[in-house]
C-alpha cells in the first residue's frame, strides 16, 4: 500500500483540473458581485486583521472571530495574507481543499479492495457530487478544509498511521467547533465497527474535549451571549430561545420535534442528498454512515432551509461517509452500478441536474448593468477608513477594521463613524431596498460632513470631508 500511495497517478491531473475549475468559477462569481458579506466578508476581514497583527473583531458580527465557530484554522491562513492580502487566497484554498478530497477517496477505494477502474470512478463520484461544486460557489467556509482531512482520517485509521490520523483530527477540529461531534461519531464507528479501538478512543476523547472547550470556553469568552445563543441556536428557535428551554421542550413536548423531523422538506432533502449515490448504497454497509449522524441530525432539526439543500456548505461533512458507504458496497459486489463508465455517467447526470453552474447565465448576471460603475466607485476608496456599503460590495472592501452594511432592519444612525458611504441604489442587495437607499442618498447630500465624490448609473460614493 505504501508503494501505491506514492505512485504517480493521472489522479493528480484530475485534482489539478478540478481545483482550477472551482477556483475560476468562484472568482468569476466574486467579480460579478455575487459574493456577500455573510460569509466571505466576515472571513476575509478577520484573516486580514490577523495578518496585520490586529485583533480580529468582525465589524459584521460585532465580536471576535473565534466567538463565531472557534475556527482556529484562520490563523495559519493569515500567513498567506502576509505575502499579499487578497480574498482570492480563500477561493484558492477552498478549491484546492475540496478537490484534494479525491485523493484519499482514491486510496480508500484501493484499500477496500476495489479495482483501479472503480477507484478512479469513485474519485469522479466525489468530485461530481453537487455539493462540492455548489458549496465552492457559496463564498468561503473553513468547512471545505475539513473534508479531505476527514477522509484522510479514515484511511489513516485503517492503515494504522497514528500521526497522520492525529494531525487530520487537529485540522478538522480547527475548522469548526461543531465538527467535534462528527469526530466523536467517527470515533464510535472506528471502535465498534472497524475494530480500531485505540484510534476510536483518540477520536472520542478529542471530540468530547474540544466540544466542551469551545462551547463552554472559547465561544462564550470571545463571542459573548450573542454568539453562543443567537448565532448558534437561532436555527432551532422553535425548540426554545435558550439551551435550557431546548432541553426542557425535548422532554416535555417531544411531538414538536417529531412534527419537524417528519416533514416534506426533510424528505426532499434526504432525496437530494442520496440521489447522486443511491445506486451504490446497501443496507449491509449502513454502519459507514455513523459519522454523518451529527451533521445530518442538525440539518434535519434546523428550521433554516439553507441547511436542507445541496447549495450551501452544511451538507459537506456528510459526503465523506456517503463515499465510504458506496466504496464498502462496491467492495462487497453490491450496488446497481459496478463498472467505471456507468458510475461516471450517473454522477455526471446528477451533477448536471443539481449543480448550479446555470447561475452564470442567469442569476449571477443580475448586477451586470451597472457593474463598471460599481468598480470605478470601489477604486476611489483609497484609505483604510470605515465604509458603509451593501452586502455584495462589502467583500471587495473588507480589508479594514470598520465596515458595515446598509441594512434597513439594523440601520447605522451615526453615519459620522464612516469615512466612505458607497451605495448601489439600483441594486441595494442584502437587507436594503431602493427606497431606503434613495433616502440615504438624500440624507447624505444634505449632510455637510460628506461630499459626493462619484455618481454614475445609480452608484453613489460619498466621502467624509
Tab-separated table of C-alpha atoms in Angstrom:
chain	number	residue	atom	x	y	z
A	1	UNK	CA	0.000	0.000	0.000
A	2	UNK	CA	2.915	2.365	0.721
A	3	UNK	CA	4.196	1.997	-2.844
A	4	UNK	CA	0.742	2.504	-4.276
A	5	UNK	CA	0.282	5.607	-2.147
A	6	UNK	CA	3.440	7.181	-3.561
A	7	UNK	CA	2.908	6.062	-7.148
A	8	UNK	CA	2.368	8.954	-9.617
A	9	UNK	CA	-1.160	8.804	-10.966
A	10	UNK	CA	-3.303	10.636	-13.522
A	11	UNK	CA	-5.393	11.462	-10.464
A	12	UNK	CA	-3.029	14.370	-9.825
A	13	UNK	CA	-4.069	15.908	-13.131
A	14	UNK	CA	-7.735	15.317	-12.342
A	15	UNK	CA	-7.373	17.060	-8.989
A	16	UNK	CA	-5.476	19.925	-10.602
A	17	UNK	CA	-8.131	20.423	-13.291
A	18	UNK	CA	-10.895	20.265	-10.682
A	19	UNK	CA	-9.182	22.826	-8.441
A	20	UNK	CA	-8.659	25.151	-11.412
A	21	UNK	CA	-12.309	24.938	-12.489
A	22	UNK	CA	-13.581	25.528	-8.955
A	23	UNK	CA	-11.218	28.475	-8.464
A	24	UNK	CA	-12.205	30.106	-11.757
A	25	UNK	CA	-15.926	29.696	-11.034
A	26	UNK	CA	-15.751	31.156	-7.522
A	27	UNK	CA	-13.546	34.013	-8.732
A	28	UNK	CA	-15.900	34.916	-11.579
A	29	UNK	CA	-18.840	34.835	-9.194
A	30	UNK	CA	-16.985	37.269	-6.943
A	31	UNK	CA	-16.142	39.546	-9.872
A	32	UNK	CA	-19.849	39.600	-10.777
A	33	UNK	CA	-20.626	40.870	-7.250
A	34	UNK	CA	-22.437	37.712	-6.173
A	35	UNK	CA	-20.318	37.026	-3.100
A	36	UNK	CA	-21.612	38.574	0.107
A	37	UNK	CA	-20.519	39.929	3.461
A	38	UNK	CA	-22.086	36.826	5.020
A	39	UNK	CA	-19.831	34.902	4.895
A	40	UNK	CA	-16.975	35.900	2.590
A	41	UNK	CA	-16.642	39.396	4.011
A	42	UNK	CA	-16.594	38.040	7.565
A	43	UNK	CA	-13.722	35.632	6.956
A	44	UNK	CA	-11.792	37.972	4.659
A	45	UNK	CA	-11.884	40.800	7.185
A	46	UNK	CA	-10.915	38.548	10.100
A	47	UNK	CA	-7.998	36.900	8.281
A	48	UNK	CA	-6.769	40.274	7.049
A	49	UNK	CA	-6.795	41.718	10.583
A	50	UNK	CA	-4.926	38.662	11.899
A	51	UNK	CA	-2.295	39.084	9.167
A	52	UNK	CA	-1.834	42.709	10.251
A	53	UNK	CA	-1.330	41.745	13.887
A	54	UNK	CA	-4.657	43.270	14.889
A	55	UNK	CA	-7.452	41.775	16.986
A	56	UNK	CA	-9.839	40.065	14.543
A	57	UNK	CA	-13.073	41.603	15.763
A	58	UNK	CA	-15.565	41.350	12.916
A	59	UNK	CA	-17.485	44.569	12.372
A	60	UNK	CA	-20.186	42.464	10.716
A	61	UNK	CA	-20.615	40.203	13.758
A	62	UNK	CA	-19.521	42.760	16.362
A	63	UNK	CA	-17.360	40.222	18.184
A	64	UNK	CA	-14.059	38.324	17.890
A	65	UNK	CA	-13.994	35.806	15.031
A	66	UNK	CA	-13.196	32.961	17.455
A	67	UNK	CA	-16.559	33.632	19.067
A	68	UNK	CA	-18.264	32.520	15.871
A	69	UNK	CA	-17.177	28.894	15.394
A	70	UNK	CA	-13.817	28.776	17.193
A	71	UNK	CA	-12.178	28.417	13.774
A	72	UNK	CA	-8.524	28.437	14.721
A	73	UNK	CA	-7.602	27.414	11.168
A	74	UNK	CA	-8.000	31.083	10.193
A	75	UNK	CA	-4.738	31.968	11.955
A	76	UNK	CA	-2.410	29.861	9.758
A	77	UNK	CA	-4.383	31.015	6.711
A	78	UNK	CA	-3.410	34.567	7.614
A	79	UNK	CA	0.203	33.737	6.716
A	80	UNK	CA	-0.849	33.841	3.058
A	81	UNK	CA	-2.261	37.343	3.580
A	82	UNK	CA	1.159	38.377	4.854
A	83	UNK	CA	2.544	37.507	1.421
A	84	UNK	CA	-0.176	39.530	-0.252
A	85	UNK	CA	-3.601	40.362	1.215
A	86	UNK	CA	-6.198	39.126	-1.259
A	87	UNK	CA	-9.560	37.417	-0.974
A	88	UNK	CA	-8.536	35.181	-3.885
A	89	UNK	CA	-6.360	33.213	-1.476
A	90	UNK	CA	-9.573	31.986	0.116
A	91	UNK	CA	-11.006	30.907	-3.222
A	92	UNK	CA	-7.771	29.055	-3.996
A	93	UNK	CA	-7.638	27.336	-0.603
A	94	UNK	CA	-11.253	26.243	-0.822
A	95	UNK	CA	-10.920	24.986	-4.397
A	96	UNK	CA	-7.779	23.002	-3.642
A	97	UNK	CA	-9.174	21.574	-0.403
A	98	UNK	CA	-12.394	20.375	-1.993
A	99	UNK	CA	-10.527	18.852	-4.929
A	100	UNK	CA	-7.974	17.168	-2.677
A	101	UNK	CA	-10.765	15.091	-1.170
A	102	UNK	CA	-10.489	12.945	-4.313
A	103	UNK	CA	-7.019	11.755	-3.258
A	104	UNK	CA	-7.922	9.947	-0.018
A	105	UNK	CA	-11.126	8.780	-1.741
A	106	UNK	CA	-8.993	7.007	-4.329
A	107	UNK	CA	-6.748	5.332	-1.754
A	108	UNK	CA	-9.648	4.327	0.491
A	109	UNK	CA	-11.171	2.628	-2.560
A	110	UNK	CA	-7.938	0.712	-3.273
A	111	UNK	CA	-7.632	-0.031	0.420
A	112	UNK	CA	-11.098	-1.621	0.353
A	113	UNK	CA	-10.069	-3.916	-2.500
A	114	UNK	CA	-11.718	-2.111	-5.400
A	115	UNK	CA	-10.247	-2.381	-8.872
A	116	UNK	CA	-8.228	0.519	-10.239
A	117	UNK	CA	-11.059	1.499	-12.585
A	118	UNK	CA	-13.569	1.506	-9.729
A	119	UNK	CA	-11.238	3.614	-7.579
A	120	UNK	CA	-10.966	6.180	-10.367
A	121	UNK	CA	-14.751	6.084	-10.733
A	122	UNK	CA	-15.110	6.872	-7.021
A	123	UNK	CA	-12.997	9.991	-7.422
A	124	UNK	CA	-15.481	11.078	-10.100
A	125	UNK	CA	-18.360	10.321	-7.711
A	126	UNK	CA	-16.709	12.577	-5.143
A	127	UNK	CA	-15.767	15.439	-7.471
A	128	UNK	CA	-19.120	15.409	-9.278
A	129	UNK	CA	-21.187	15.273	-6.113
A	130	UNK	CA	-23.203	18.523	-6.461
A	131	UNK	CA	-22.485	19.921	-3.003
A	132	UNK	CA	-18.743	20.043	-3.812
A	133	UNK	CA	-19.289	22.415	-6.729
A	134	UNK	CA	-22.169	24.342	-5.180
A	135	UNK	CA	-20.591	24.961	-1.782
A	136	UNK	CA	-17.442	26.168	-3.536
A	137	UNK	CA	-19.538	28.897	-5.164
A	138	UNK	CA	-21.100	29.963	-1.877
A	139	UNK	CA	-18.397	32.367	-0.683
A	140	UNK	CA	-15.748	30.764	1.579
A	141	UNK	CA	-16.097	28.431	4.570
A	142	UNK	CA	-13.430	26.537	6.561
A	143	UNK	CA	-15.732	23.504	6.298
A	144	UNK	CA	-14.146	22.755	2.928
A	145	UNK	CA	-10.737	22.235	4.536
A	146	UNK	CA	-12.183	19.610	6.879
A	147	UNK	CA	-13.434	17.318	4.087
A	148	UNK	CA	-10.093	15.911	2.818
A	149	UNK	CA	-8.967	15.707	6.459
A	150	UNK	CA	-11.990	13.571	7.394
A	151	UNK	CA	-11.319	11.218	4.501
A	152	UNK	CA	-7.638	11.060	5.434
A	153	UNK	CA	-8.628	10.125	8.988
A	154	UNK	CA	-10.469	7.080	7.667
A	155	UNK	CA	-7.532	5.996	5.528
A	156	UNK	CA	-5.004	6.609	8.313
A	157	UNK	CA	-7.014	4.665	10.910
A	158	UNK	CA	-7.312	1.640	8.624
A	159	UNK	CA	-3.603	1.807	7.776
A	160	UNK	CA	-2.721	2.404	11.447
A	161	UNK	CA	-0.863	5.640	10.691
A	162	UNK	CA	-1.217	7.297	14.079
A	163	UNK	CA	0.459	10.661	13.363
A	164	UNK	CA	-1.409	11.139	10.113
A	165	UNK	CA	-4.625	10.300	11.971
A	166	UNK	CA	-3.975	12.749	14.825
A	167	UNK	CA	-2.903	15.562	12.511
A	168	UNK	CA	-6.099	15.120	10.494
A	169	UNK	CA	-8.153	15.376	13.689
A	170	UNK	CA	-6.435	18.667	14.549
A	171	UNK	CA	-7.229	20.067	11.107
A	172	UNK	CA	-10.901	19.080	11.339
A	173	UNK	CA	-11.370	20.459	14.852
A	174	UNK	CA	-9.654	23.734	13.915
A	175	UNK	CA	-12.204	24.342	11.165
A	176	UNK	CA	-15.379	24.480	13.242
A	177	UNK	CA	-16.427	23.665	16.774
A	178	UNK	CA	-19.393	21.565	15.682
A	179	UNK	CA	-17.075	19.141	13.852
A	180	UNK	CA	-16.145	17.821	17.288
A	181	UNK	CA	-19.444	15.919	17.167
A	182	UNK	CA	-18.503	14.420	13.799
A	183	UNK	CA	-15.135	13.340	15.230
A	184	UNK	CA	-16.935	11.837	18.225
A	185	UNK	CA	-19.300	9.861	15.995
A	186	UNK	CA	-16.403	8.710	13.831
A	187	UNK	CA	-14.625	7.517	16.957
A	188	UNK	CA	-17.636	5.413	17.906
A	189	UNK	CA	-17.684	3.938	14.387
A	190	UNK	CA	-13.963	3.144	14.498
A	191	UNK	CA	-14.285	1.486	17.863
A	192	UNK	CA	-17.432	-0.561	17.283
A	193	UNK	CA	-17.451	-1.214	13.532
A	194	UNK	CA	-13.815	-1.079	12.409
A	195	UNK	CA	-12.147	-2.742	15.395
A	196	UNK	CA	-9.808	0.243	15.745
A	197	UNK	CA	-10.318	0.764	19.476
A	198	UNK	CA	-7.216	2.856	20.069
A	199	UNK	CA	-7.976	5.205	17.160
A	200	UNK	CA	-11.627	5.310	18.138
A	201	UNK	CA	-10.719	6.267	21.685
A	202	UNK	CA	-8.483	9.097	20.448
A	203	UNK	CA	-11.300	10.442	18.284
A	204	UNK	CA	-13.932	10.161	21.032
A	205	UNK	CA	-11.762	11.878	23.635
A	206	UNK	CA	-10.714	14.589	21.170
A	207	UNK	CA	-14.286	15.255	20.095
A	208	UNK	CA	-15.717	15.494	23.604
A	209	UNK	CA	-12.817	17.588	24.907
A	210	UNK	CA	-12.923	20.099	22.063
A	211	UNK	CA	-16.718	20.392	22.206
A	212	UNK	CA	-16.581	21.288	25.902
A	213	UNK	CA	-13.651	23.695	25.466
A	214	UNK	CA	-15.271	25.552	22.579
A	215	UNK	CA	-18.885	25.684	23.756
A	216	UNK	CA	-18.092	26.406	27.410
A	217	UNK	CA	-14.924	28.420	26.989
A	218	UNK	CA	-13.814	29.851	23.639
A	219	UNK	CA	-17.149	30.820	22.070
A	220	UNK	CA	-18.749	32.384	25.187
A	221	UNK	CA	-15.497	34.206	26.036
A	222	UNK	CA	-14.839	35.680	22.595
A	223	UNK	CA	-18.390	35.969	21.350
A	224	UNK	CA	-20.474	36.616	24.478
A	225	UNK	CA	-24.132	35.625	24.626
A	226	UNK	CA	-24.795	36.880	21.088
A	227	UNK	CA	-22.534	34.219	19.577
A	228	UNK	CA	-23.421	31.311	21.808
A	229	UNK	CA	-27.190	31.740	21.641
A	230	UNK	CA	-28.407	33.940	18.793
A	231	UNK	CA	-25.920	32.786	16.166
A	232	UNK	CA	-25.995	29.078	17.014
A	233	UNK	CA	-29.448	28.495	18.494
A	234	UNK	CA	-31.373	30.761	16.136
A	235	UNK	CA	-31.731	27.978	13.574
A	236	UNK	CA	-33.556	25.869	16.170
A	237	UNK	CA	-35.639	28.590	17.806
A	238	UNK	CA	-38.849	26.545	17.522
A	239	UNK	CA	-37.391	24.418	20.332
A	240	UNK	CA	-36.741	27.402	22.589
A	241	UNK	CA	-34.751	30.591	22.996
A	242	UNK	CA	-32.039	29.125	25.234
A	243	UNK	CA	-30.215	25.840	25.685
A	244	UNK	CA	-32.207	25.211	28.865
A	245	UNK	CA	-35.530	25.735	27.083
A	246	UNK	CA	-34.478	23.412	24.277
A	247	UNK	CA	-33.728	20.579	26.712
A	248	UNK	CA	-36.970	21.171	28.627
A	249	UNK	CA	-39.062	21.164	25.441
A	250	UNK	CA	-37.450	17.993	24.149
A	251	UNK	CA	-38.591	16.141	27.265
A	252	UNK	CA	-41.892	17.884	27.944
A	253	UNK	CA	-43.156	18.121	24.360
A	254	UNK	CA	-41.361	15.623	22.087
A	255	UNK	CA	-44.098	15.954	19.451
A	256	UNK	CA	-42.643	19.341	18.465
A	257	UNK	CA	-39.505	17.516	17.444
A	258	UNK	CA	-41.297	14.655	15.699
A	259	UNK	CA	-43.533	17.015	13.685
A	260	UNK	CA	-40.471	18.851	12.490
A	261	UNK	CA	-38.466	15.741	11.603
A	262	UNK	CA	-41.180	14.046	9.568
A	263	UNK	CA	-41.772	16.887	7.143
A	264	UNK	CA	-41.782	17.178	3.365
A	265	UNK	CA	-38.756	19.495	3.480
A	266	UNK	CA	-36.678	16.871	5.263
A	267	UNK	CA	-37.880	14.088	2.977
A	268	UNK	CA	-36.971	16.148	-0.076
A	269	UNK	CA	-33.591	16.993	1.452
A	270	UNK	CA	-32.792	13.324	2.037
A	271	UNK	CA	-33.802	12.534	-1.542
A	272	UNK	CA	-31.420	15.226	-2.861
A	273	UNK	CA	-28.653	14.004	-0.577
A	274	UNK	CA	-28.892	10.379	-1.667
A	275	UNK	CA	-29.750	10.730	-5.362
A	276	UNK	CA	-26.145	11.090	-6.637
A	277	UNK	CA	-25.039	7.899	-4.838
A	278	UNK	CA	-28.286	5.958	-4.435
A	279	UNK	CA	-27.033	3.354	-6.892
A	280	UNK	CA	-24.235	2.319	-4.551
A	281	UNK	CA	-25.849	2.178	-1.122
A	282	UNK	CA	-26.542	-1.102	0.629
A	283	UNK	CA	-28.123	-1.973	3.977
A	284	UNK	CA	-25.067	-4.114	4.653
A	285	UNK	CA	-22.844	-1.036	4.799
A	286	UNK	CA	-25.197	1.283	6.678
A	287	UNK	CA	-22.750	1.468	9.606
A	288	UNK	CA	-20.410	3.535	7.425
A	289	UNK	CA	-22.860	6.425	7.833
A	290	UNK	CA	-22.480	6.635	11.627
A	291	UNK	CA	-20.042	9.532	11.308
A	292	UNK	CA	-22.614	11.518	9.328
A	293	UNK	CA	-25.284	11.341	12.048
A	294	UNK	CA	-24.425	14.582	13.940
A	295	UNK	CA	-24.335	16.740	10.813
A	296	UNK	CA	-27.413	15.086	9.301
A	297	UNK	CA	-29.349	15.457	12.557
A	298	UNK	CA	-28.505	19.159	12.834
A	299	UNK	CA	-29.621	19.776	9.255
A	300	UNK	CA	-32.872	17.877	9.696
A	301	UNK	CA	-33.681	19.581	13.003
A	302	UNK	CA	-32.916	23.086	11.730
A	303	UNK	CA	-35.679	25.369	10.511
A	304	UNK	CA	-33.298	27.147	8.158
A	305	UNK	CA	-33.794	25.987	4.570
A	306	UNK	CA	-30.148	26.628	3.719
A	307	UNK	CA	-29.312	23.529	5.783
A	308	UNK	CA	-31.601	21.374	3.683
A	309	UNK	CA	-30.132	21.707	0.215
A	310	UNK	CA	-27.046	20.858	-1.808
A	311	UNK	CA	-26.200	24.519	-2.379
A	312	UNK	CA	-24.651	25.552	0.919
A	313	UNK	CA	-21.776	24.042	2.888
A	314	UNK	CA	-23.877	22.430	5.603
A	315	UNK	CA	-24.038	19.014	3.922
A	316	UNK	CA	-20.307	18.798	3.172
A	317	UNK	CA	-19.403	16.813	6.339
A	318	UNK	CA	-21.895	14.109	5.318
A	319	UNK	CA	-20.167	13.498	1.985
A	320	UNK	CA	-17.096	11.541	3.250
A	321	UNK	CA	-19.356	8.972	4.886
A	322	UNK	CA	-21.609	8.628	1.859
A	323	UNK	CA	-18.479	7.986	-0.208
A	324	UNK	CA	-17.287	5.478	2.387
A	325	UNK	CA	-20.625	3.668	2.239
A	326	UNK	CA	-20.550	3.399	-1.556
A	327	UNK	CA	-16.961	2.088	-1.512
A	328	UNK	CA	-17.929	-0.520	1.067
A	329	UNK	CA	-20.892	-1.609	-1.080
A	330	UNK	CA	-18.732	-1.955	-4.183
A	331	UNK	CA	-16.182	-3.979	-2.229
A	332	UNK	CA	-18.971	-6.460	-1.408
A	333	UNK	CA	-20.137	-6.585	-5.006
A	334	UNK	CA	-23.311	-4.698	-4.123
A	335	UNK	CA	-24.889	-1.717	-5.869
A	336	UNK	CA	-26.812	-1.290	-9.109
A	337	UNK	CA	-23.759	0.040	-10.942
A	338	UNK	CA	-20.400	-1.705	-10.949
A	339	UNK	CA	-18.268	-0.551	-13.859
A	340	UNK	CA	-16.432	2.712	-14.232
A	341	UNK	CA	-18.374	4.038	-17.208
A	342	UNK	CA	-21.828	3.538	-15.662
A	343	UNK	CA	-20.764	5.119	-12.379
A	344	UNK	CA	-19.269	8.194	-14.030
A	345	UNK	CA	-22.283	8.659	-16.332
A	346	UNK	CA	-24.687	8.567	-13.362
A	347	UNK	CA	-22.519	11.028	-11.416
A	348	UNK	CA	-22.357	13.346	-14.406
A	349	UNK	CA	-26.121	13.245	-14.934
A	350	UNK	CA	-26.891	14.095	-11.311
A	351	UNK	CA	-24.264	16.839	-11.424
A	352	UNK	CA	-25.928	18.377	-14.484
A	353	UNK	CA	-29.287	18.245	-12.733
A	354	UNK	CA	-28.267	19.580	-9.305
A	355	UNK	CA	-25.134	21.707	-9.754
A	356	UNK	CA	-25.761	25.440	-10.046
A	357	UNK	CA	-23.477	26.197	-12.992
A	358	UNK	CA	-26.501	27.620	-14.871
A	359	UNK	CA	-26.429	30.607	-12.494
A	360	UNK	CA	-23.629	32.031	-14.629
A	361	UNK	CA	-26.097	32.533	-17.481
A	362	UNK	CA	-28.877	33.971	-15.343
A	363	UNK	CA	-28.867	34.748	-11.648
A	364	UNK	CA	-25.210	35.779	-11.466
A	365	UNK	CA	-25.708	38.435	-14.167
A	366	UNK	CA	-28.321	40.463	-12.278
A	367	UNK	CA	-25.880	43.261	-11.319
A	368	UNK	CA	-24.039	43.463	-14.628
A	369	UNK	CA	-25.892	46.535	-15.962
A	370	UNK	CA	-24.005	48.946	-13.684
A	371	UNK	CA	-21.053	46.757	-12.779
A	372	UNK	CA	-18.417	49.094	-14.356
A	373	UNK	CA	-19.704	51.995	-12.281
A	374	UNK	CA	-19.520	49.894	-9.114
A	375	UNK	CA	-15.914	49.001	-9.887
A	376	UNK	CA	-14.982	52.624	-10.517
A	377	UNK	CA	-16.521	53.687	-7.210
A	378	UNK	CA	-14.682	50.951	-5.306
A	379	UNK	CA	-11.392	52.074	-6.871
A	380	UNK	CA	-11.943	55.526	-5.354
A	381	UNK	CA	-11.926	54.141	-1.811
A	382	UNK	CA	-8.267	54.855	-1.171
A	383	UNK	CA	-7.768	54.695	2.591
A	384	UNK	CA	-8.410	52.097	5.288
A	385	UNK	CA	-11.207	54.216	6.736
A	386	UNK	CA	-14.604	52.922	7.757
A	387	UNK	CA	-17.049	52.009	4.997
A	388	UNK	CA	-20.842	51.830	4.947
A	389	UNK	CA	-21.991	49.818	1.940
A	390	UNK	CA	-24.126	46.989	0.572
A	391	UNK	CA	-23.756	43.287	1.256
A	392	UNK	CA	-22.370	42.434	-2.193
A	393	UNK	CA	-19.888	45.314	-2.298
A	394	UNK	CA	-18.582	44.645	1.220
A	395	UNK	CA	-16.354	41.627	0.324
A	396	UNK	CA	-14.485	43.877	-2.116
A	397	UNK	CA	-13.658	46.360	0.667
A	398	UNK	CA	-13.328	44.214	3.785
A	399	UNK	CA	-9.600	44.820	4.395
A	400	UNK	CA	-10.246	47.332	7.180
A	401	UNK	CA	-11.329	47.461	10.809
A	402	UNK	CA	-14.720	49.026	10.225
A	403	UNK	CA	-17.187	48.094	7.516
A	404	UNK	CA	-20.949	47.914	8.000
A	405	UNK	CA	-23.902	47.009	5.827
A	406	UNK	CA	-26.712	49.271	4.642
A	407	UNK	CA	-29.388	47.111	6.194
A	408	UNK	CA	-32.724	48.863	6.683
A	409	UNK	CA	-33.595	46.497	9.541
A	410	UNK	CA	-30.487	47.452	11.534
A	411	UNK	CA	-29.612	50.933	10.368
A	412	UNK	CA	-26.470	52.734	11.490
A	413	UNK	CA	-27.851	56.026	12.765
A	414	UNK	CA	-24.406	57.502	13.389
A	415	UNK	CA	-23.008	57.999	9.888
A	416	UNK	CA	-20.134	60.080	11.260
A	417	UNK	CA	-18.179	56.921	12.129
A	418	UNK	CA	-17.701	56.164	8.419
A	419	UNK	CA	-15.190	57.715	6.033
A	420	UNK	CA	-16.957	56.344	2.963
A	421	UNK	CA	-20.553	55.536	2.077
A	422	UNK	CA	-20.875	53.510	-1.118
A	423	UNK	CA	-24.371	52.743	-2.401
A	424	UNK	CA	-25.823	50.977	-5.401
A	425	UNK	CA	-29.351	52.357	-5.441
A	426	UNK	CA	-30.381	50.258	-8.427
A	427	UNK	CA	-29.227	47.050	-6.745
A	428	UNK	CA	-29.203	47.624	-2.966
A	429	UNK	CA	-28.939	43.844	-2.265
A	430	UNK	CA	-28.949	42.180	1.130
A	431	UNK	CA	-31.176	43.897	3.677
A	432	UNK	CA	-31.671	47.092	1.691
A	433	UNK	CA	-34.234	48.298	-0.805
A	434	UNK	CA	-34.333	51.106	-3.336
A	435	UNK	CA	-36.475	53.423	-1.195
A	436	UNK	CA	-34.145	53.040	1.768
A	437	UNK	CA	-31.090	53.620	-0.459
A	438	UNK	CA	-32.639	56.701	-2.110
A	439	UNK	CA	-33.498	58.143	1.283
A	440	UNK	CA	-29.932	57.536	2.460
A	441	UNK	CA	-28.521	59.292	-0.617
A	442	UNK	CA	-30.759	62.308	0.020
A	443	UNK	CA	-29.717	62.337	3.657
A	444	UNK	CA	-26.026	62.325	2.723
A	445	UNK	CA	-26.486	65.034	0.113
A	446	UNK	CA	-27.844	67.304	2.857
A	447	UNK	CA	-25.092	66.355	5.281
A	448	UNK	CA	-22.296	68.986	5.178
A	449	UNK	CA	-19.809	66.470	6.571
A	450	UNK	CA	-19.958	64.396	3.378
A	451	UNK	CA	-19.061	65.171	-0.190
A	452	UNK	CA	-20.417	63.303	-3.190
A	453	UNK	CA	-17.300	62.046	-4.977
A	454	UNK	CA	-18.892	59.744	-7.531
A	455	UNK	CA	-22.273	59.283	-9.204
A	456	UNK	CA	-22.865	57.057	-12.209
A	457	UNK	CA	-25.594	54.558	-13.161
A	458	UNK	CA	-27.243	54.815	-9.716
A	459	UNK	CA	-23.939	54.155	-7.942
A	460	UNK	CA	-23.015	56.802	-5.351
A	461	UNK	CA	-19.839	57.289	-3.343
A	462	UNK	CA	-19.804	59.813	-0.511
A	463	UNK	CA	-16.553	60.742	1.221
A	464	UNK	CA	-16.303	62.335	4.634
A	465	UNK	CA	-14.768	65.815	4.496
